[in-house]
Short mmCIF file of C-alpha atoms in Angstrom, two decimals:
data_model
loop_
_atom_site.label_atom_id
_atom_site.label_comp_id
_atom_site.label_asym_id
_atom_site.label_seq_id
_atom_site.Cartn_x
_atom_site.Cartn_y
_atom_site.Cartn_z
CA UNK A 69 -47.76 46.96 126.67
CA UNK A 70 -48.85 47.95 131.11
CA UNK A 71 -46.79 47.12 133.43
CA UNK A 72 -44.40 46.58 131.57
CA UNK A 73 -40.62 47.71 130.51
CA UNK A 74 -38.50 46.69 127.61
CA UNK A 75 -35.94 45.42 130.60
CA UNK A 76 -38.98 42.89 130.89
CA UNK A 77 -38.67 41.60 127.27
CA UNK A 78 -34.92 41.27 127.42
CA UNK A 79 -35.64 39.18 130.42
CA UNK A 80 -38.26 36.82 128.02
CA UNK A 81 -35.16 36.97 125.21
CA UNK A 82 -33.15 35.72 127.54
CA UNK A 83 -34.71 32.90 128.83
CA UNK A 84 -35.95 31.80 125.52
CA UNK A 85 -32.13 31.77 124.40
CA UNK A 86 -30.62 29.39 127.29
CA UNK A 87 -33.36 27.33 126.86
CA UNK A 88 -32.78 27.40 122.89
CA UNK A 89 -28.95 26.99 124.20
CA UNK A 90 -29.63 23.56 126.62
CA UNK A 91 -31.89 21.97 123.59
CA UNK A 92 -28.34 22.53 121.40
CA UNK A 93 -26.03 20.92 124.05
CA UNK A 94 -28.44 18.19 124.49
CA UNK A 95 -28.36 17.15 120.76
CA UNK A 96 -24.82 17.09 120.36
CA UNK A 97 -24.60 15.06 123.65
CA UNK A 98 -26.59 12.82 121.69
CA UNK A 99 -25.25 13.55 119.13
CA UNK A 100 -21.36 13.12 120.35
CA UNK A 101 -23.10 9.32 122.27
CA UNK A 102 -24.46 8.14 118.94
CA UNK A 103 -20.98 8.75 117.54
CA UNK A 104 -18.66 7.63 119.87
CA UNK A 105 -20.73 4.00 120.02
CA UNK A 106 -20.50 3.68 116.01
CA UNK A 107 -16.99 4.42 116.84
CA UNK A 108 -16.74 1.64 119.39
CA UNK A 109 -18.57 -1.20 117.30
CA UNK A 110 -17.44 -0.17 113.57
CA UNK A 111 -13.53 -0.22 113.81
CA UNK A 112 -10.56 -0.58 111.31
CA UNK A 113 -13.78 0.82 109.07
CA UNK A 114 -12.65 0.04 105.93
CA UNK A 115 -13.96 2.09 102.83
CA UNK A 116 -15.08 -0.23 99.00
CA UNK A 117 -14.20 2.62 97.39
CA UNK A 118 -12.81 6.12 97.34
CA UNK A 119 -15.77 7.73 95.58
CA UNK A 120 -18.71 6.61 97.97
CA UNK A 121 -19.67 6.71 101.98
CA UNK A 122 -21.79 3.88 102.06
CA UNK A 123 -20.42 0.53 101.87
CA UNK A 124 -17.66 -0.77 103.95
CA UNK A 125 -15.99 -3.07 105.86
CA UNK A 126 -15.12 -3.21 109.43
CA UNK A 127 -14.42 -5.13 111.79
CA UNK A 128 -16.44 -4.75 115.56
CA UNK A 129 -15.28 -4.03 118.12
CA UNK A 130 -17.90 -5.01 120.68
CA UNK A 131 -16.69 -8.29 120.07
CA UNK A 132 -12.91 -10.57 120.90
CA UNK A 133 -12.67 -12.43 117.17
CA UNK A 134 -11.46 -9.85 114.59
CA UNK A 135 -13.61 -10.92 112.08
CA UNK A 136 -14.37 -8.76 109.16
CA UNK A 137 -18.34 -7.36 108.54
CA UNK A 138 -18.66 -5.24 105.38
CA UNK A 139 -22.46 -2.70 105.82
CA UNK A 140 -23.79 -1.52 102.86
CA UNK A 141 -26.30 1.57 102.79
CA UNK A 142 -28.89 1.88 100.34
CA UNK A 143 -29.91 5.79 100.14
CA UNK A 144 -33.47 6.19 98.34
CA UNK A 145 -34.53 2.65 100.22
CA UNK A 146 -33.09 4.28 103.60
CA UNK A 147 -31.78 -0.17 104.36
CA UNK A 148 -29.18 -1.57 106.10
CA UNK A 149 -27.45 -4.26 105.29
CA UNK A 150 -24.57 -6.13 107.85
CA UNK A 151 -22.73 -9.22 107.11
CA UNK A 152 -19.80 -11.11 108.37
CA UNK A 153 -18.02 -11.86 105.79
CA UNK A 154 -16.13 -14.38 108.60
CA UNK A 155 -12.37 -14.50 108.21
CA UNK A 156 -9.47 -11.64 109.36
CA UNK A 157 -7.54 -11.19 106.79
CA UNK A 158 -8.53 -7.33 105.44
CA UNK A 159 -7.55 -9.01 101.65
CA UNK A 160 -10.00 -11.66 101.77
CA UNK A 161 -12.21 -10.09 103.37
CA UNK A 162 -12.60 -6.62 101.09
CA UNK A 163 -12.66 -9.18 98.22
CA UNK A 164 -15.03 -10.79 99.43
CA UNK A 165 -16.83 -7.70 100.32
CA UNK A 166 -16.58 -6.17 96.26
CA UNK A 167 -17.76 -9.90 95.00
CA UNK A 168 -20.80 -9.17 97.66
CA UNK A 169 -22.32 -5.92 96.74
CA UNK A 170 -21.04 -5.64 92.95
CA UNK A 171 -23.68 -8.86 93.35
CA UNK A 172 -26.05 -7.05 95.40
CA UNK A 173 -25.92 -3.42 94.27
CA UNK A 174 -29.27 -3.84 92.55
CA UNK A 175 -31.43 -6.49 93.97
CA UNK A 176 -30.81 -3.69 97.02
CA UNK A 177 -31.93 -0.95 94.28
CA UNK A 178 -35.33 -3.05 93.78
CA UNK A 179 -35.45 -3.35 98.34
CA UNK A 180 -34.74 -6.61 97.86
CA UNK A 181 -33.94 -8.50 100.80
CA UNK A 182 -29.90 -8.95 100.88
CA UNK A 183 -30.60 -11.80 103.19
CA UNK A 184 -31.17 -15.15 101.16
CA UNK A 185 -33.85 -18.32 102.27
CA UNK A 186 -33.71 -21.67 100.58
CA UNK A 187 -36.16 -23.79 99.96
CA UNK A 188 -36.96 -25.40 102.57
CA UNK A 189 -36.27 -22.14 104.51
CA UNK A 190 -39.08 -20.70 102.71
CA UNK A 191 -41.50 -23.12 103.57
CA UNK A 192 -41.26 -22.59 106.79
CA UNK A 193 -41.10 -19.22 107.32
CA UNK A 194 -44.40 -18.74 104.94
CA UNK A 195 -45.58 -21.49 107.71
CA UNK A 196 -44.73 -20.30 110.85
CA UNK A 197 -47.36 -16.77 109.99
CA UNK A 198 -49.93 -19.15 108.25
CA UNK A 199 -49.45 -20.80 111.43
CA UNK A 200 -50.63 -17.78 113.25
CA UNK A 201 -53.85 -16.81 111.29
CA UNK A 202 -55.51 -20.55 112.07
CA UNK A 203 -59.03 -19.79 112.90
CA UNK A 204 -61.55 -21.71 113.50
CA UNK A 205 -63.94 -19.67 111.43
CA UNK A 206 -63.69 -20.42 107.19
CA UNK A 207 -61.90 -17.47 104.74
CA UNK A 208 -61.47 -15.65 108.10
CA UNK A 209 -58.12 -16.67 108.15
CA UNK A 210 -56.91 -20.61 107.67
CA UNK A 211 -58.82 -23.59 109.24
CA UNK A 212 -56.87 -26.15 110.77
CA UNK A 213 -57.94 -27.97 108.60
CA UNK A 214 -56.59 -26.29 106.09
CA UNK A 215 -53.99 -25.80 108.01
CA UNK A 216 -52.72 -29.61 107.49
CA UNK A 217 -53.62 -30.53 104.39
CA UNK A 218 -51.04 -26.86 103.06
CA UNK A 219 -48.13 -28.31 104.84
CA UNK A 220 -48.76 -31.36 103.07
CA UNK A 221 -48.68 -30.27 99.77
CA UNK A 222 -45.71 -28.22 100.89
CA UNK A 223 -43.76 -30.60 101.28
CA UNK A 224 -44.00 -32.21 97.25
CA UNK A 225 -42.05 -29.31 96.50
CA UNK A 226 -39.53 -29.53 99.28
CA UNK A 227 -39.17 -33.21 97.58
CA UNK A 228 -39.62 -32.62 94.44
CA UNK A 229 -36.71 -29.78 95.20
CA UNK A 230 -34.29 -32.86 96.94
CA UNK A 231 -34.41 -34.80 94.38
CA UNK A 232 -33.13 -32.00 91.92
CA UNK A 233 -30.43 -31.59 93.70
CA UNK A 234 -31.00 -28.57 95.10
CA UNK A 235 -31.67 -28.79 98.58
CA UNK A 236 -29.55 -26.17 99.65
CA UNK A 237 -29.29 -23.27 96.92
CA UNK A 238 -30.83 -19.82 97.78
CA UNK A 239 -34.35 -18.80 96.04
CA UNK A 240 -33.09 -16.32 93.50
CA UNK A 241 -29.40 -19.33 92.77
CA UNK A 242 -33.12 -21.72 91.50
CA UNK A 243 -33.42 -22.58 88.22
CA UNK A 244 -36.29 -20.64 87.42
CA UNK A 245 -37.09 -23.43 84.53
CA UNK A 246 -37.51 -25.26 87.45
CA UNK A 247 -41.59 -25.11 88.40
CA UNK A 248 -42.47 -26.89 84.78
CA UNK A 249 -41.66 -29.78 85.19
CA UNK A 250 -43.25 -29.91 88.78
CA UNK A 251 -46.59 -31.19 88.85
CA UNK A 252 -45.76 -33.99 86.10
CA UNK A 253 -43.32 -35.34 88.30
CA UNK A 254 -46.72 -35.22 91.24
CA UNK A 255 -48.88 -36.62 89.14
CA UNK A 256 -45.80 -39.84 87.45
CA UNK A 257 -45.48 -39.48 91.97
CA UNK A 258 -46.90 -43.56 93.12
CA UNK A 259 -50.12 -41.95 95.45
CA UNK A 260 -49.26 -44.12 98.92
CA UNK A 261 -52.87 -44.92 100.14
CA UNK A 262 -53.16 -47.39 103.60
CA UNK A 263 -55.67 -50.46 102.91
CA UNK A 264 -55.06 -53.37 104.04
CA UNK A 265 -52.45 -53.20 105.83
CA UNK A 266 -50.20 -52.04 102.91
CA UNK A 267 -49.71 -49.62 100.48
CA UNK A 268 -51.24 -49.39 97.35
CA UNK A 269 -50.35 -46.72 94.21
CA UNK A 270 -53.40 -44.91 92.95
CA UNK A 271 -52.64 -41.86 90.38
CA UNK A 272 -53.65 -38.63 91.56
CA UNK A 273 -56.30 -36.48 89.87
CA UNK A 274 -55.00 -33.41 87.77
CA UNK A 275 -57.13 -31.46 89.96
CA UNK A 276 -55.18 -32.22 92.92
CA UNK A 277 -51.74 -31.83 91.66
CA UNK A 278 -53.14 -29.12 89.61
CA UNK A 279 -54.53 -27.75 93.34
CA UNK A 280 -50.99 -28.53 95.15
CA UNK A 281 -48.85 -25.76 92.64
CA UNK A 282 -51.61 -23.24 93.30
CA UNK A 283 -50.25 -23.89 97.19
CA UNK A 284 -46.51 -23.44 96.02
CA UNK A 285 -47.12 -20.59 93.32
CA UNK A 286 -49.75 -18.80 96.85
CA UNK A 287 -46.07 -19.11 98.79
CA UNK A 288 -44.13 -17.35 97.02
CA UNK A 289 -45.96 -14.60 96.11
CA UNK A 290 -47.13 -14.48 100.01
CA UNK A 291 -43.50 -14.34 100.81
CA UNK A 292 -40.86 -14.50 98.11
CA UNK A 293 -41.82 -12.12 96.93
CA UNK A 294 -44.14 -9.87 99.06
CA UNK A 295 -41.65 -9.78 100.87
CA UNK A 296 -38.24 -8.64 98.63
CA UNK A 297 -36.70 -12.12 99.24
CA UNK A 298 -36.83 -11.98 95.11
CA UNK A 299 -37.63 -10.15 92.45
CA UNK A 300 -40.51 -11.22 89.42
CA UNK A 301 -37.51 -12.26 87.03
CA UNK A 302 -36.03 -15.04 89.97
CA UNK A 303 -39.52 -16.58 91.03
CA UNK A 304 -40.04 -20.19 89.79
CA UNK A 305 -42.20 -21.45 86.28
CA UNK A 306 -44.71 -23.19 87.39
CA UNK A 307 -47.26 -25.11 84.25
CA UNK A 308 -50.31 -26.63 85.17
CA UNK A 309 -51.87 -30.19 84.24
CA UNK A 310 -54.58 -29.67 81.76
CA UNK A 311 -57.66 -30.49 83.30
CA UNK A 312 -61.06 -31.99 81.48
CA UNK A 313 -63.52 -29.51 81.28
CA UNK A 314 -66.17 -32.56 83.60
CA UNK A 315 -67.98 -30.45 86.77
CA UNK A 316 -70.35 -33.35 87.12
CA UNK A 317 -70.55 -35.50 90.23
CA UNK A 318 -67.15 -37.44 90.80
CA UNK A 319 -68.37 -39.14 93.70
CA UNK A 320 -70.89 -41.90 93.31
CA UNK A 321 -74.59 -41.78 94.04
CA UNK A 322 -76.78 -44.13 96.01
CA UNK A 323 -80.28 -43.96 93.83
CA UNK A 324 -83.89 -43.20 95.41
CA UNK A 325 -84.13 -46.95 95.61
CA UNK A 326 -81.71 -47.91 97.22
CA UNK A 327 -80.98 -44.84 99.59
CA UNK A 328 -84.52 -46.93 100.87
CA UNK A 329 -83.74 -50.58 100.50
CA UNK A 330 -80.14 -49.47 102.39
CA UNK A 331 -82.06 -47.50 104.95
CA UNK A 332 -84.64 -50.56 106.12
CA UNK A 333 -81.44 -53.00 106.14
CA UNK A 334 -79.97 -51.41 108.89
CA UNK A 335 -83.61 -50.53 110.48
CA UNK A 336 -84.67 -54.31 110.80
CA UNK A 337 -81.69 -56.49 110.08
CA UNK A 338 -78.52 -54.63 110.89
CA UNK A 339 -79.96 -52.69 113.77
CA UNK A 340 -80.50 -56.05 115.29
CA UNK A 341 -78.01 -58.31 114.37
CA UNK A 342 -76.94 -61.59 116.64
CA UNK A 343 -74.61 -61.59 119.03
CA UNK A 344 -74.43 -57.52 118.84
CA UNK A 345 -74.02 -55.80 122.23
CA UNK A 346 -76.44 -53.30 123.43
CA UNK A 347 -74.20 -51.05 122.74
CA UNK A 348 -72.87 -51.43 119.76
CA UNK A 349 -77.32 -51.83 118.52
CA UNK A 350 -77.42 -48.98 120.43
CA UNK A 351 -74.39 -47.28 118.22
CA UNK A 352 -75.83 -48.88 115.58
CA UNK A 353 -79.07 -46.90 115.86
CA UNK A 354 -77.49 -43.01 116.25
CA UNK A 355 -75.98 -44.28 112.90
CA UNK A 356 -78.37 -45.24 111.59
CA UNK A 357 -80.72 -41.40 112.52
CA UNK A 358 -77.60 -40.00 111.12
CA UNK A 359 -77.43 -41.80 107.80
CA UNK A 360 -81.25 -40.58 107.53
CA UNK A 361 -80.41 -37.06 108.60
CA UNK A 362 -77.41 -36.43 106.13
CA UNK A 363 -79.17 -37.21 103.57
CA UNK A 364 -82.57 -35.62 104.37
CA UNK A 365 -80.63 -32.39 104.86
CA UNK A 366 -77.63 -32.65 102.41
CA UNK A 367 -74.72 -30.86 104.50
CA UNK A 368 -71.55 -30.94 104.60
CA UNK A 369 -69.87 -34.25 106.89
CA UNK A 370 -68.48 -31.62 109.05
CA UNK A 371 -71.62 -29.28 109.24
CA UNK A 372 -72.99 -32.62 110.61
CA UNK A 373 -70.56 -33.76 112.90
CA UNK A 374 -70.75 -29.89 114.15
CA UNK A 375 -73.99 -29.78 115.04
CA UNK A 376 -75.59 -28.34 118.23
CA UNK A 377 -78.88 -28.98 119.93
CA UNK A 378 -79.26 -25.35 119.86
CA UNK A 379 -78.03 -25.31 116.12
CA UNK A 380 -82.35 -27.32 116.02
CA UNK A 381 -85.49 -26.00 115.96
CA UNK A 382 -89.20 -25.55 114.74
CA UNK A 383 -89.96 -23.22 112.34
CA UNK A 384 -92.29 -20.77 113.28
CA UNK A 385 -94.00 -19.96 110.16
CA UNK A 386 -95.48 -23.52 109.41
CA UNK A 387 -98.70 -24.23 109.64
CA UNK A 388 -98.84 -27.28 113.26
CA UNK A 389 -99.20 -30.48 110.57
CA UNK A 390 -95.87 -28.97 109.49
CA UNK A 391 -94.33 -28.31 112.72
CA UNK A 392 -94.38 -32.12 113.65
CA UNK A 393 -92.19 -33.19 110.69
CA UNK A 394 -89.78 -29.96 110.09
CA UNK A 395 -87.29 -28.45 111.83
CA UNK A 396 -85.00 -25.95 111.39
CA UNK A 397 -81.08 -26.03 111.69
CA UNK A 398 -78.85 -23.64 111.57
CA UNK A 399 -75.54 -24.20 110.45
CA UNK A 400 -73.49 -21.62 112.35
CA UNK A 401 -70.62 -19.74 110.51
CA UNK A 402 -67.56 -21.45 112.38
CA UNK A 403 -68.98 -24.48 111.01
CA UNK A 404 -69.77 -23.45 107.75
CA UNK A 405 -67.17 -24.21 104.61
CA UNK A 406 -68.24 -20.20 103.37
CA UNK A 407 -68.05 -19.08 106.01
CA UNK A 408 -71.10 -17.61 106.17
CA UNK A 409 -74.12 -18.97 107.87
CA UNK A 410 -77.68 -20.41 106.76
CA UNK A 411 -80.62 -22.72 107.42
CA UNK A 412 -81.29 -25.44 106.44
CA UNK A 413 -85.33 -27.07 106.30
CA UNK A 414 -85.80 -30.56 106.27
CA UNK A 415 -88.58 -32.95 107.71
CA UNK A 416 -86.70 -34.82 110.34
CA UNK A 417 -87.92 -33.77 113.52
CA UNK A 418 -88.51 -38.11 113.98
CA UNK A 419 -84.97 -38.23 113.35
CA UNK A 420 -84.30 -36.48 116.39
CA UNK A 421 -86.52 -37.35 118.97
CA UNK A 422 -85.38 -40.49 118.71
CA UNK A 423 -81.63 -39.88 118.60
CA UNK A 424 -82.46 -37.98 122.23
CA UNK A 425 -84.56 -40.81 122.82
CA UNK A 426 -81.47 -43.28 122.10
CA UNK A 427 -79.67 -40.77 125.22
CA UNK A 428 -82.64 -40.46 128.02
CA UNK A 429 -81.89 -44.28 127.88
CA UNK A 430 -78.67 -44.13 128.91
CA UNK A 431 -78.58 -41.12 131.54
CA UNK A 432 -77.84 -39.32 129.27
CA UNK A 433 -78.66 -35.22 129.79
CA UNK A 434 -78.43 -33.53 126.72
CA UNK A 435 -78.82 -29.50 125.71
CA UNK A 436 -78.13 -26.69 123.06
CA UNK A 437 -74.18 -26.80 124.00
CA UNK A 438 -73.98 -30.35 123.54
CA UNK A 439 -72.96 -32.37 119.55
CA UNK A 440 -76.44 -34.25 118.82
CA UNK A 441 -73.50 -36.81 117.28
CA UNK A 442 -71.15 -37.54 120.34
CA UNK A 443 -70.04 -40.40 121.49
CA UNK A 444 -71.86 -42.48 123.86
CA UNK A 445 -69.44 -45.31 124.54
CA UNK A 446 -69.72 -46.23 128.33
CA UNK A 447 -65.81 -44.44 128.52
CA UNK A 448 -67.44 -41.50 126.85
CA UNK A 449 -70.41 -41.14 127.43
CA UNK A 450 -71.92 -37.60 128.31
CA UNK A 451 -68.65 -36.24 127.85
CA UNK A 452 -70.25 -34.08 124.99
CA UNK A 453 -66.86 -35.97 122.89
CA UNK A 454 -68.44 -34.85 118.56
CA UNK A 455 -67.40 -38.06 116.97
CA UNK A 456 -65.51 -37.50 114.30
CA UNK A 457 -64.50 -38.34 110.33
CA UNK A 458 -62.82 -42.16 110.50
CA UNK A 459 -66.03 -43.04 112.76
CA UNK A 460 -68.37 -42.18 110.16
CA UNK A 461 -65.95 -43.34 107.62
CA UNK A 462 -65.68 -46.31 109.19
CA UNK A 463 -69.85 -47.23 109.34
CA UNK A 464 -70.59 -46.42 105.51
CA UNK A 465 -67.45 -48.02 104.44
CA UNK A 466 -69.16 -51.40 107.36
CA UNK A 467 -73.03 -50.61 106.14
CA UNK A 468 -72.13 -50.96 102.34
CA UNK A 469 -70.66 -53.92 102.30
CA UNK A 470 -72.96 -54.96 104.56
CA UNK A 471 -76.33 -54.58 102.17
CA UNK A 472 -74.16 -55.93 99.70
CA UNK A 473 -73.76 -58.71 101.23
CA UNK A 474 -77.35 -59.16 102.09
CA UNK A 475 -78.40 -58.15 98.45
CA UNK A 476 -80.05 -55.04 99.23
CA UNK A 477 -77.86 -53.53 96.18
CA UNK A 478 -75.23 -53.87 93.97
CA UNK A 479 -72.03 -51.20 93.78
CA UNK A 480 -71.03 -52.29 90.66
CA UNK A 481 -67.95 -50.58 91.36
CA UNK A 482 -68.93 -47.52 92.85
CA UNK A 483 -67.37 -46.19 95.60
CA UNK A 484 -70.66 -44.31 98.02
CA UNK A 485 -69.18 -41.57 100.15
CA UNK A 486 -70.32 -39.69 103.00
CA UNK A 487 -70.15 -36.58 100.47
CA UNK A 488 -72.35 -38.87 98.08
CA UNK A 489 -75.04 -37.90 100.69
CA UNK A 490 -75.05 -34.29 99.65
CA UNK A 491 -74.88 -35.67 96.08
CA UNK A 492 -77.54 -37.92 96.41
CA UNK A 493 -80.07 -34.94 98.81
CA UNK A 494 -79.17 -32.24 95.53
CA UNK A 495 -80.14 -34.83 92.39
CA UNK A 496 -83.58 -36.02 94.18
CA UNK A 497 -84.08 -32.41 95.17
CA UNK A 498 -83.50 -31.10 91.64
CA UNK A 499 -85.55 -34.64 90.56
CA UNK A 500 -88.29 -33.61 92.49
CA UNK A 501 -88.47 -30.07 90.53
CA UNK A 502 -87.84 -27.73 93.97
CA UNK A 503 -86.77 -24.75 92.85
CA UNK A 504 -82.88 -24.38 92.31
CA UNK A 505 -83.12 -21.00 94.44
CA UNK A 506 -84.24 -23.14 97.17
CA UNK A 507 -81.76 -25.92 96.87
CA UNK A 508 -79.18 -23.13 96.66
CA UNK A 509 -80.01 -21.59 99.72
CA UNK A 510 -80.51 -24.89 101.30
CA UNK A 511 -77.14 -26.45 100.95
CA UNK A 512 -74.45 -23.03 100.26
CA UNK A 513 -73.37 -23.58 97.52
CA UNK A 514 -73.99 -21.13 93.82
CA UNK A 515 -77.24 -21.62 91.56
CA UNK A 516 -74.15 -22.21 89.02
CA UNK A 517 -72.46 -24.99 90.76
CA UNK A 518 -75.39 -26.66 91.28
CA UNK A 519 -76.68 -26.12 87.06
CA UNK A 520 -72.74 -26.99 86.18
CA UNK A 521 -72.84 -30.10 88.17
CA UNK A 522 -75.42 -31.37 88.33
CA UNK A 523 -77.10 -30.99 84.64
CA UNK A 524 -76.93 -34.75 84.16
CA UNK A 525 -80.28 -34.45 86.97
CA UNK A 526 -81.72 -31.43 85.23
CA UNK A 527 -81.76 -33.30 81.61
CA UNK A 528 -83.13 -36.31 82.78
CA UNK A 529 -86.16 -34.15 84.83
CA UNK A 530 -86.41 -32.65 81.18
CA UNK A 531 -87.57 -35.41 79.65
CA UNK A 532 -90.81 -35.38 78.58
CA UNK A 533 -89.39 -31.55 77.24
CA UNK A 534 -86.09 -32.86 75.57
CA UNK A 535 -88.36 -36.13 73.97
CA UNK A 536 -91.28 -33.38 72.56
CA UNK A 537 -91.78 -34.83 69.12
CA UNK A 538 -89.01 -37.03 68.13
CA UNK A 539 -89.49 -40.07 66.94
CA UNK A 540 -90.95 -43.17 68.47
CA UNK A 541 -92.82 -40.17 70.31
CA UNK A 542 -93.80 -37.42 67.51
CA UNK A 543 -96.11 -40.29 65.87
CA UNK A 544 -97.80 -41.42 68.89
CA UNK A 545 -98.21 -37.42 69.28
CA UNK A 546 -100.16 -37.23 66.09
CA UNK A 547 -101.68 -40.44 66.42
CA UNK A 548 -103.18 -38.95 69.38
CA UNK A 549 -104.65 -35.94 67.25
CA UNK A 550 -105.95 -37.80 64.65
CA UNK A 551 -107.90 -39.76 67.75
CA UNK A 552 -108.63 -36.85 69.16
CA UNK A 553 -109.52 -35.19 65.86
CA UNK A 554 -111.84 -37.99 65.34
CA UNK A 555 -113.36 -38.23 69.09
CA UNK A 556 -114.23 -34.63 68.50
CA UNK A 557 -115.94 -35.10 64.63
CA UNK A 558 -118.30 -37.10 66.01
CA UNK A 559 -119.94 -35.53 68.94
CA UNK A 560 -119.95 -32.94 67.32
CA UNK A 561 -121.90 -34.71 64.57
CA UNK A 562 -124.30 -35.60 67.35
CA UNK A 563 -128.13 -34.77 68.53
CA UNK A 564 -127.51 -32.17 71.84
CA UNK A 565 -128.91 -34.95 74.02
CA UNK A 566 -126.16 -37.80 72.59
CA UNK A 567 -123.29 -34.72 72.90
CA UNK A 568 -124.63 -34.40 77.17
CA UNK A 569 -124.59 -38.51 76.94
CA UNK A 570 -121.13 -38.81 76.06
CA UNK A 571 -119.68 -36.37 78.37
#
């Protein structure tokens, strides 16, 4: 090349050679430093077998205890296992190390961790992991309420394991058949329900027991199996309890007549009860409006308690007269059970206006970010503190008991809960022959669930179709047909001017 001679090429080659030499020296120094570090840690190295270099015992040169350790390297998984043998005696250390290696070499080959957990350790590990996934948005992790319920469910498994004398047993050493009796054990365990200042025993439903079993199985899958603490063959075998296939509502529901009668009693009697303080009267008025809106919208309790004024609007597509009565209620995704937002349309404009009037009467201004149902006691007034589940449960119980005592309705052993309002809404909508697709949209549930759960209502709704041509109705239908035919024959026999008079 122009301007270059042989000496220039020689200089370039020498420069590259020097760079390569320095890099090699650097690598050798690093390896030497690593070897020195290793020699400092692995002092008095003793191989368990002459033919294997992947397992040995050693004393840690960084400590003065003189204890022996075992180190195992699994070539296939590239994993290292190291553990203190808790002895300073070399013979004992070799014996322990051989036992550990023989017991765990197959587990290491499969990639299973040699660090064992007992049941409590597994539960703590799993709960810590799930704790990090907590969120207020359903189906985006685990909600705070679901996390609290998970703790309660896993507590059953820990209690069961302790009762079976396996408190300290490692997961891999638990008898796999131990899980078979778990469901029956829960079912037979008295349910402690605190009522009337004492605990009363009550049997759990089989569906509830199966939910607990499912939670424990998920824990084993997500942690014990997926994180290689045990193999599939070491996982406990669980057996679900048999549950009768009945999807009809498990909760009791008010009839339309009972609902209307209780509403009327609340409005004219309960709210105006003699002897109650003005604050209590306002609270009762507010709860009465809550009761109505809950039954007219079919919201879940969590959804209506989390409702904010910014979630309520007028439907722009409604006709002017409907805009006076209807309101669109937006259920935010973080407030919905399914994690999917939706809109509800219901004739509850009057109730929302009355709620605002109550707040205005006590000097509380509400904005779009304020809860619709908030505490109005003097100590909490104006703090935008939303109602909680215990409050509405206590109020509903007082209303049901008070209305029953006043002869407004007959409970007949029924236990009306806040969720009954949702069942009431669905049942009444079906009875009014509202399209089931529209009901599903409003309630945020599936058509299949509505069809299977409220089959009793759809049966009642189709009474005319189902009884057509059956029993006494067949006789009556035949009589009506004969009567109609006779009247037609008479009309046909009349002169034309007479026929016009009979029309």
